[in-house]
Amino acid sequence: HNELEKIITLFNDKEINTNKLEIFLDDAINEDFNLLKDQALLGNKARTNELLSDTVILDEKNIFYLSLINQRLTRLQEFNELSNGKNIEITIDNLKPPIFWKDKPNFLRQAQMWNKKKIHKLQKQTYQLEIKIKSNSIINKNLMMKKLIVDICQIANS
């Protein structure tokens, strides 16, 4: 019923364009940027590429996306500082605020991949991208964000 209401609203007094309708109703489009971010941080090239084509990246939310990436980098950095040879699972359990139980497996794998040097390199890159986005209104923000995601995946695998 909700899908029909959307169609009626979108095409009210207009001819129904089947291409627009397919895009509008496409369930493969994933609006969850966190899934994309996590796969890139895991260095999963195939899944990241798939999610890049499926995830809707909105220009007006680019700073929010950068914030999500930086929050994870900060948590990984905090983990690295606390771990110093301790049991990884115990260190994750001691993080404050705690890692959400659904996110723990991803965070554990990311923590094993990301060292202090990689985190610092990516933090510099996100900072520079944020400056570009805020200071230049004519750049293709969507393209810049997608490039950052690809760069994250490459840094994770380096």
Tab-separated table of C-alpha atoms in Angstrom:
chain	number	residue	atom	x	y	z
A	1	HIS	CA	0.000	0.000	0.000
A	2	ASN	CA	2.821	2.420	0.882
A	3	GLU	CA	4.559	1.769	-2.432
A	4	LEU	CA	1.376	2.565	-4.341
A	5	GLU	CA	0.980	5.812	-2.393
A	6	LYS	CA	4.550	6.775	-3.338
A	7	ILE	CA	3.852	6.094	-7.010
A	8	ILE	CA	0.658	8.147	-6.917
A	9	THR	CA	2.471	11.026	-5.216
A	10	LEU	CA	5.486	10.950	-7.536
A	11	PHE	CA	3.569	10.649	-10.796
A	12	ASN	CA	0.477	12.662	-9.931
A	13	ASP	CA	-0.684	14.446	-13.129
A	14	LYS	CA	2.366	13.068	-15.000
A	15	GLU	CA	3.030	10.257	-17.392
A	16	ILE	CA	4.561	7.267	-15.606
A	17	ASN	CA	8.169	6.860	-16.678
A	18	THR	CA	9.085	3.178	-16.249
A	19	ASN	CA	12.795	3.932	-15.771
A	20	LYS	CA	12.054	6.362	-12.953
A	21	LEU	CA	9.581	3.923	-11.485
A	22	GLU	CA	12.149	1.083	-11.443
A	23	ILE	CA	14.718	3.322	-9.728
A	24	PHE	CA	12.112	4.555	-7.283
A	25	LEU	CA	11.061	1.038	-6.307
A	26	ASP	CA	14.499	-0.621	-6.528
A	27	ASP	CA	15.058	-2.609	-3.357
A	28	ALA	CA	18.721	-3.181	-4.255
A	29	ILE	CA	19.505	0.450	-3.438
A	30	ASN	CA	21.019	0.479	0.009
A	31	GLU	CA	20.756	3.707	1.928
A	32	ASP	CA	22.848	2.490	4.833
A	33	PHE	CA	26.227	4.166	4.543
A	34	ASN	CA	27.504	2.320	7.626
A	35	LEU	CA	27.530	-0.991	5.779
A	36	LEU	CA	29.579	0.558	2.979
A	37	LYS	CA	31.943	2.187	5.487
A	38	ASP	CA	32.459	-1.072	7.367
A	39	GLN	CA	33.209	-3.092	4.243
A	40	ALA	CA	35.703	-0.476	3.049
A	41	LEU	CA	37.419	-0.449	6.451
A	42	LEU	CA	37.617	-4.242	6.263
A	43	GLY	CA	39.323	-3.953	2.878
A	44	ASN	CA	36.653	-6.090	1.203
A	45	LYS	CA	37.067	-4.835	-2.374
A	46	ALA	CA	34.337	-6.899	-4.005
A	47	ARG	CA	31.656	-6.074	-1.421
A	48	THR	CA	32.732	-2.407	-1.276
A	49	ASN	CA	32.434	-2.124	-5.056
A	50	GLU	CA	29.004	-3.733	-4.984
A	51	LEU	CA	27.827	-1.426	-2.189
A	52	LEU	CA	29.244	1.656	-3.930
A	53	SER	CA	26.884	1.048	-6.815
A	54	ASP	CA	23.920	0.234	-4.535
A	55	THR	CA	24.282	2.879	-1.839
A	56	VAL	CA	22.672	6.263	-2.314
A	57	ILE	CA	25.254	8.867	-1.334
A	58	LEU	CA	23.564	12.227	-0.915
A	59	ASP	CA	25.578	15.411	-1.465
A	60	GLU	CA	23.978	17.149	1.490
A	61	LYS	CA	25.073	14.339	3.843
A	62	ASN	CA	28.764	14.187	2.889
A	63	ILE	CA	29.933	15.861	6.099
A	64	PHE	CA	27.804	13.393	8.056
A	65	TYR	CA	29.427	10.494	6.173
A	66	LEU	CA	32.879	11.874	6.952
A	67	SER	CA	31.846	12.133	10.578
A	68	LEU	CA	30.804	8.457	10.620
A	69	ILE	CA	34.163	7.452	9.163
A	70	ASN	CA	36.059	9.641	11.634
A	71	GLN	CA	34.078	8.270	14.576
A	72	ARG	CA	35.121	4.741	13.634
A	73	LEU	CA	38.728	5.825	13.155
A	74	THR	CA	38.688	7.432	16.598
A	75	ARG	CA	37.348	4.212	18.122
A	76	LEU	CA	40.021	2.167	16.337
A	77	GLN	CA	42.678	4.588	17.548
A	78	GLU	CA	41.354	4.308	21.106
A	79	PHE	CA	41.433	0.530	20.790
A	80	ASN	CA	45.052	0.586	19.575
A	81	GLU	CA	46.090	2.720	22.540
A	82	LEU	CA	44.363	0.406	25.046
A	83	SER	CA	45.334	-2.935	23.534
A	84	ASN	CA	49.159	-3.002	24.034
A	85	GLY	CA	49.465	-6.800	24.026
A	86	LYS	CA	46.232	-7.433	25.923
A	87	ASN	CA	43.522	-9.815	24.813
A	88	ILE	CA	41.669	-8.165	21.900
A	89	GLU	CA	38.181	-9.191	23.060
A	90	ILE	CA	38.785	-7.921	26.602
A	91	THR	CA	40.083	-4.616	25.224
A	92	ILE	CA	36.953	-4.223	23.064
A	93	ASP	CA	34.768	-4.975	26.087
A	94	ASN	CA	36.591	-2.247	28.057
A	95	LEU	CA	35.948	0.498	25.476
A	96	LYS	CA	33.637	3.256	26.694
A	97	PRO	CA	31.009	3.711	25.367
A	98	PRO	CA	30.808	0.006	24.576
A	99	ILE	CA	30.752	-1.365	21.041
A	100	PHE	CA	27.239	-2.464	20.070
A	101	TRP	CA	27.008	-6.265	20.067
A	102	LYS	CA	25.996	-6.428	16.385
A	103	ASP	CA	29.008	-4.314	15.437
A	104	LYS	CA	31.561	-6.276	17.504
A	105	PRO	CA	32.600	-8.816	14.816
A	106	ASN	CA	33.240	-6.038	12.266
A	107	PHE	CA	35.047	-3.898	14.809
A	108	LEU	CA	37.217	-6.849	15.866
A	109	ARG	CA	38.308	-7.547	12.281
A	110	GLN	CA	38.878	-3.832	11.622
A	111	ALA	CA	40.928	-3.479	14.808
A	112	GLN	CA	43.211	-6.259	13.621
A	113	MET	CA	43.754	-4.510	10.264
A	114	TRP	CA	44.174	-0.873	11.287
A	115	ASN	CA	47.344	0.282	12.983
A	116	LYS	CA	48.240	3.757	14.217
A	117	LYS	CA	49.977	4.713	10.956
A	118	LYS	CA	47.027	3.724	8.718
A	119	ILE	CA	44.543	5.488	10.990
A	120	HIS	CA	46.568	8.707	10.965
A	121	LYS	CA	46.924	8.587	7.159
A	122	LEU	CA	43.170	8.190	6.699
A	123	GLN	CA	42.344	10.882	9.265
A	124	LYS	CA	44.483	13.342	7.293
A	125	GLN	CA	42.703	12.340	4.102
A	126	THR	CA	39.221	12.776	5.584
A	127	TYR	CA	40.220	16.146	7.042
A	128	GLN	CA	41.475	17.354	3.643
A	129	LEU	CA	38.304	16.126	1.934
A	130	GLU	CA	36.143	17.923	4.489
A	131	ILE	CA	37.974	21.170	3.754
A	132	LYS	CA	37.496	20.666	0.000
A	133	ILE	CA	33.791	19.955	0.399
A	134	LYS	CA	33.206	22.956	2.646
A	135	SER	CA	35.285	25.409	0.629
A	136	ASN	CA	34.434	24.456	-2.946
A	137	SER	CA	30.791	24.343	-3.958
A	138	ILE	CA	31.392	23.253	-7.559
A	139	ILE	CA	33.285	20.007	-6.943
A	140	ASN	CA	31.505	16.718	-7.445
A	141	LYS	CA	31.062	15.770	-3.787
A	142	ASN	CA	29.550	12.401	-4.593
A	143	LEU	CA	32.566	11.436	-6.684
A	144	MET	CA	34.977	12.652	-4.003
A	145	MET	CA	33.200	10.578	-1.351
A	146	LYS	CA	33.290	7.476	-3.546
A	147	LYS	CA	37.005	8.009	-4.164
A	148	LEU	CA	37.542	8.226	-0.407
A	149	ILE	CA	35.723	4.912	0.068
A	150	VAL	CA	37.966	3.275	-2.546
A	151	ASP	CA	41.038	4.818	-0.866
A	152	ILE	CA	39.900	3.464	2.522
A	153	CYS	CA	39.684	-0.016	1.028
A	154	GLN	CA	43.184	0.318	-0.460
A	155	ILE	CA	44.695	1.599	2.797
A	156	ALA	CA	43.046	-1.267	4.699
A	157	ASN	CA	44.724	-3.768	2.377
A	158	SER	CA	48.139	-2.092	2.434
